[in-house]
CSV table of C-alpha atoms in Angstrom, one decimal:
chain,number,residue,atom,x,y,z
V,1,UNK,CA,171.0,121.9,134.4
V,2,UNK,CA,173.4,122.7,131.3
V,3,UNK,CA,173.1,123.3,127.9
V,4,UNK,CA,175.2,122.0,125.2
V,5,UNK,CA,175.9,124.2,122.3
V,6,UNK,CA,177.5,121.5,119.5
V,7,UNK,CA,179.7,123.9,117.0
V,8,UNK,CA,180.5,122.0,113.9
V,9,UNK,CA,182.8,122.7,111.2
V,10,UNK,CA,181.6,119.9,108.8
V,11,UNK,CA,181.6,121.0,105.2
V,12,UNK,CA,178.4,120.1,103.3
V,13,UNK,CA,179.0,120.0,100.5
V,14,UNK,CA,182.4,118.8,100.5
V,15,UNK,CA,184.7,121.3,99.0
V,16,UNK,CA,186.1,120.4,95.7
V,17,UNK,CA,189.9,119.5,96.2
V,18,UNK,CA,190.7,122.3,93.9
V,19,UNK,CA,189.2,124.9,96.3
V,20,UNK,CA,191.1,123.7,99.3
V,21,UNK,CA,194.8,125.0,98.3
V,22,UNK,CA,192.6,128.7,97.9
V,23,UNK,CA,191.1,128.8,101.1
V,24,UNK,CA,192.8,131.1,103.7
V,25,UNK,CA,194.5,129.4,106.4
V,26,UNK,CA,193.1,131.7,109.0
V,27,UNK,CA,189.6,133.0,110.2
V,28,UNK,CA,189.3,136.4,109.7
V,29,UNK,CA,190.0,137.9,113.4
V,30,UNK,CA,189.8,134.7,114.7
V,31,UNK,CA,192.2,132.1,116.4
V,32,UNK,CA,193.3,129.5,114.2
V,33,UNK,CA,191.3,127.0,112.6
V,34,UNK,CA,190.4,123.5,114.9
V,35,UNK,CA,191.5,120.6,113.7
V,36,UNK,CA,188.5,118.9,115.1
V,37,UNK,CA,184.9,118.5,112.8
V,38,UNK,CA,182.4,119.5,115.9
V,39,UNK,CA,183.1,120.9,119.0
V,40,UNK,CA,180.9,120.6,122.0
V,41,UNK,CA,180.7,123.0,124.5
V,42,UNK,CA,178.4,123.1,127.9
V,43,UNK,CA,177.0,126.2,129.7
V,44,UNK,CA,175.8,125.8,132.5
V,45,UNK,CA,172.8,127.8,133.1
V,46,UNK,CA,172.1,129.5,136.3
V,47,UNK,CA,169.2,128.8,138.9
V,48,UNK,CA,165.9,130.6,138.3
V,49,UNK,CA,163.8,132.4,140.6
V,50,UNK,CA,161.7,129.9,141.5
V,51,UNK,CA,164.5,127.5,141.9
V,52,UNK,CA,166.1,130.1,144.1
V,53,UNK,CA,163.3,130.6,145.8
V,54,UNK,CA,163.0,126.3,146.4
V,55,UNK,CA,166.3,126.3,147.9
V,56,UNK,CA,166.8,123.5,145.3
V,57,UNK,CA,170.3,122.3,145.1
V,58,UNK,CA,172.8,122.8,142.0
V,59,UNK,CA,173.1,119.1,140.2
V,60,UNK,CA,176.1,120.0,138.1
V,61,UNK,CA,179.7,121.8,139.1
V,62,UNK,CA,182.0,123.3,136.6
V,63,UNK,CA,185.3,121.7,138.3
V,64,UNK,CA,187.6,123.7,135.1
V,65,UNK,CA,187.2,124.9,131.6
V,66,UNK,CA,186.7,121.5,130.2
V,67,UNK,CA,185.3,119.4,132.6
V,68,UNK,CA,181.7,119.2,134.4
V,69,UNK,CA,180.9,117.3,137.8
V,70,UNK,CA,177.5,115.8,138.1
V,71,UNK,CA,176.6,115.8,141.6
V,72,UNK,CA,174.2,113.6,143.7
V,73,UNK,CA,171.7,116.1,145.0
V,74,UNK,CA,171.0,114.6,148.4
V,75,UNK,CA,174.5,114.2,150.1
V,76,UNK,CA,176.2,116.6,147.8
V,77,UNK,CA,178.8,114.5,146.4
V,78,UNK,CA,180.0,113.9,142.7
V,79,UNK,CA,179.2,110.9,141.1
V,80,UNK,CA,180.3,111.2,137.7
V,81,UNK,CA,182.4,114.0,135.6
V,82,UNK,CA,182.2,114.6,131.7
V,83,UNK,CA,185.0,116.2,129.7
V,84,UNK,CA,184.2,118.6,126.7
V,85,UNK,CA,186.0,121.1,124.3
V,86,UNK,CA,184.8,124.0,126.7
V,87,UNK,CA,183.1,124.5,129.7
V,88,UNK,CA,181.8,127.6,130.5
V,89,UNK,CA,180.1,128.0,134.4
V,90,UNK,CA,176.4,129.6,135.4
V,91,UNK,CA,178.0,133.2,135.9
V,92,UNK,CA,179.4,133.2,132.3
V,93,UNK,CA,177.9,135.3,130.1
V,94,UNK,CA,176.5,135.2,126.5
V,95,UNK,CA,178.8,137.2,125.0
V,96,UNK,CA,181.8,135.3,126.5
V,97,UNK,CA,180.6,132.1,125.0
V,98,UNK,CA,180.2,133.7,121.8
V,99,UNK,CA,183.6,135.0,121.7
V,100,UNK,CA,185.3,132.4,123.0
V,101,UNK,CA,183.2,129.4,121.3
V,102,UNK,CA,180.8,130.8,118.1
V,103,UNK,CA,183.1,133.9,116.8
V,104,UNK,CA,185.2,132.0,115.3
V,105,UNK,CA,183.0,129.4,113.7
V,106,UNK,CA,180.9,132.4,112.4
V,107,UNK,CA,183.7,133.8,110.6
V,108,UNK,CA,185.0,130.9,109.3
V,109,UNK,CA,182.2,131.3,106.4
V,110,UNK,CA,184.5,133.8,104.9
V,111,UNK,CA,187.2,131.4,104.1
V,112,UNK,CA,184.3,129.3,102.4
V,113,UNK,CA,183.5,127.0,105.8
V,114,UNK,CA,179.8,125.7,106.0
V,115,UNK,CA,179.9,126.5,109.4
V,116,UNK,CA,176.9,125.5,111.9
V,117,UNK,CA,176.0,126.4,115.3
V,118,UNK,CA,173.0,124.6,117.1
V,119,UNK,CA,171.9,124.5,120.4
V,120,UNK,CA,170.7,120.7,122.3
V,121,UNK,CA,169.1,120.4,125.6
V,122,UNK,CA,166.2,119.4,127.3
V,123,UNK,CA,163.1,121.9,127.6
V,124,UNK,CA,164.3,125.3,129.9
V,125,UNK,CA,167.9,124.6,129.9
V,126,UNK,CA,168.7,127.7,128.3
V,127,UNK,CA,168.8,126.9,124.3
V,128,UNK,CA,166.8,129.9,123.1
V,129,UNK,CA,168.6,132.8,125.7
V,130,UNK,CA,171.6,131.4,124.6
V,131,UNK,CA,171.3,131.2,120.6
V,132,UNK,CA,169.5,134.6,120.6
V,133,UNK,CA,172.4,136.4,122.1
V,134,UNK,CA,174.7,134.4,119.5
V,135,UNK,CA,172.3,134.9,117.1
V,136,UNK,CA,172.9,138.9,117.4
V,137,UNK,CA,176.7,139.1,118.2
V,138,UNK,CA,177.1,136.9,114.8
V,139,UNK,CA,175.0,139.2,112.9
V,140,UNK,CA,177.2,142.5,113.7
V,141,UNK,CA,180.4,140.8,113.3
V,142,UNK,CA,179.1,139.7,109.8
V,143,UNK,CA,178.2,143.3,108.9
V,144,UNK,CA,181.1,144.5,110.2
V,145,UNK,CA,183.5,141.9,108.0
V,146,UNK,CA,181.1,142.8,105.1
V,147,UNK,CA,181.8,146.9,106.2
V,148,UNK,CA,185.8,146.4,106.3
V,149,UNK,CA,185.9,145.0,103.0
V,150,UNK,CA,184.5,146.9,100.5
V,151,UNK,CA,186.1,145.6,97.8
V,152,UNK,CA,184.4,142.4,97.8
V,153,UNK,CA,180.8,141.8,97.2
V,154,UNK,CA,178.8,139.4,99.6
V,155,UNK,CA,175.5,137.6,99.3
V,156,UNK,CA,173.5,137.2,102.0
V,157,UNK,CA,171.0,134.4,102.7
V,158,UNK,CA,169.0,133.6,105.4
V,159,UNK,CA,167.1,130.9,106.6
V,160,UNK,CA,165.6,129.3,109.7
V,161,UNK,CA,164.1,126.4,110.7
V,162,UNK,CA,163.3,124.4,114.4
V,163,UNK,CA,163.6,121.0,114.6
V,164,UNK,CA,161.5,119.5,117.5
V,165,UNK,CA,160.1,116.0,118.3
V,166,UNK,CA,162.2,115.3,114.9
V,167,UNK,CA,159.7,117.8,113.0
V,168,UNK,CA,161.0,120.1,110.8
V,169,UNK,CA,159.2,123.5,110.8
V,170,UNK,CA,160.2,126.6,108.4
V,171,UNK,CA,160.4,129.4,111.3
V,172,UNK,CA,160.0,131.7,108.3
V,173,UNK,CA,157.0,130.8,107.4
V,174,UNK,CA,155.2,127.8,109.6
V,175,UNK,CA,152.0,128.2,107.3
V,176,UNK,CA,154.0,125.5,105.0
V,177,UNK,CA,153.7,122.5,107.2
V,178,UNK,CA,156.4,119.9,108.3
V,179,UNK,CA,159.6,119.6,106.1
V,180,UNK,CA,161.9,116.8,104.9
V,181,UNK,CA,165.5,116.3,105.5
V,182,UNK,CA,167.2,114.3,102.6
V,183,UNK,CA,170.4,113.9,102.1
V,184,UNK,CA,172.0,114.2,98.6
V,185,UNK,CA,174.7,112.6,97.1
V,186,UNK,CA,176.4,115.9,95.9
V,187,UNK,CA,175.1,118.9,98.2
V,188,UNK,CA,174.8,117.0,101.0
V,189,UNK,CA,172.1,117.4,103.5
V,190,UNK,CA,169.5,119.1,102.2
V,191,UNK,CA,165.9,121.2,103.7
V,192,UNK,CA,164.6,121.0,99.9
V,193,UNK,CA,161.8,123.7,100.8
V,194,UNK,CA,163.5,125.4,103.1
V,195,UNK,CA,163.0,129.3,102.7
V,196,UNK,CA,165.5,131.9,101.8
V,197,UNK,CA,165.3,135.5,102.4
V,198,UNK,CA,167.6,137.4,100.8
């Protein structure tokens, strides 16, 4: 079973062009800046308990850091192999990904990025252990930027929302109902009632 956590660095909105020349050329701490728009990276989760206890086999193999072997259960062979922008194995843990995959996404924000991290995968692959741990490494780093630079002031924002069975559910407050998506011709994709805490 894997898990693909999809890191894009779209920018919705689109930054004005006068904006680009004052935007930093590096991510604070970070490696530099991918020329790519999303990245998509697989973990591979490990086997559970039960599965354990099963004695069921392994489907997928982690041949390197960018590659994943799907393997015919029964006679043990591969069958097909998928290349990503990162691979990371079952015995990886949450903090690697994050440093290795989200940190730098995360504090891209601070050079004005609308950065976005978002986990895809079937039901028990992983998606909620793994954005959780994200969830609180990106939180600390974002304190800690906010900490080493006192003389700038910062805003923060927050929001959350699920999508599931393409329904759109304010995790803030799920008393609303289902929201829309739409997608405007100057801010881009939009959650129009979408709640902010602040």
């Amino acid at each position: 079973m894997a898990r693909m956590l999809v890191t894009p660095m779209s920018k919705f909105p689109t930054t004005p062009a006068t904006e680009i020349a004052r935007t930093p050329a590096r991510i604070p701490g970070g490696q530099e800046p991918h020329d790519d728009k999303m990245l998509v990276t697989v973990r591979v989760r490990p086997p559970s308990k039960r599965e354990l206890a099963l004695n069921k086999p392994v489907a997928w193999d982690c041949r390197d850091q960018y590659t994943i072997l799907s393997k015919n259960v029964i006679d043990d062979c591969s069958i097909a192999s998928f290349t990503f922008n990162r691979v990371f194995n079952a015995t990886c843990s949450t903090q690697k990904v994050y440093e290795q995959e989200a940190k730098a996404v995360i504090l891209s924000i601070f050079t004005g990025t609308n950065a976005t991290i978002y986990a895809y995968g079937q039901s028990s692959s992983g998606k909620t252990f793994t954005m959780r741990g994200i969830a609180d490494y990106a939180v600390k780093d974002i304190y800690n930027h906010i900490r080493n630079n006192p003389e700038r002031e910062f805003i923060l924002k927050f929001s959350a929302l699920e999508i599931y069975n393409e329904t759109i559910m304010n995790l803030l407050n799920r008393e609303s109902g289902p929201l829309g998506l739409f997608d405007d011709p100057k801010k881009g994709i939009i959650v129009p009632k979408l709640i902010e805490g602040v």
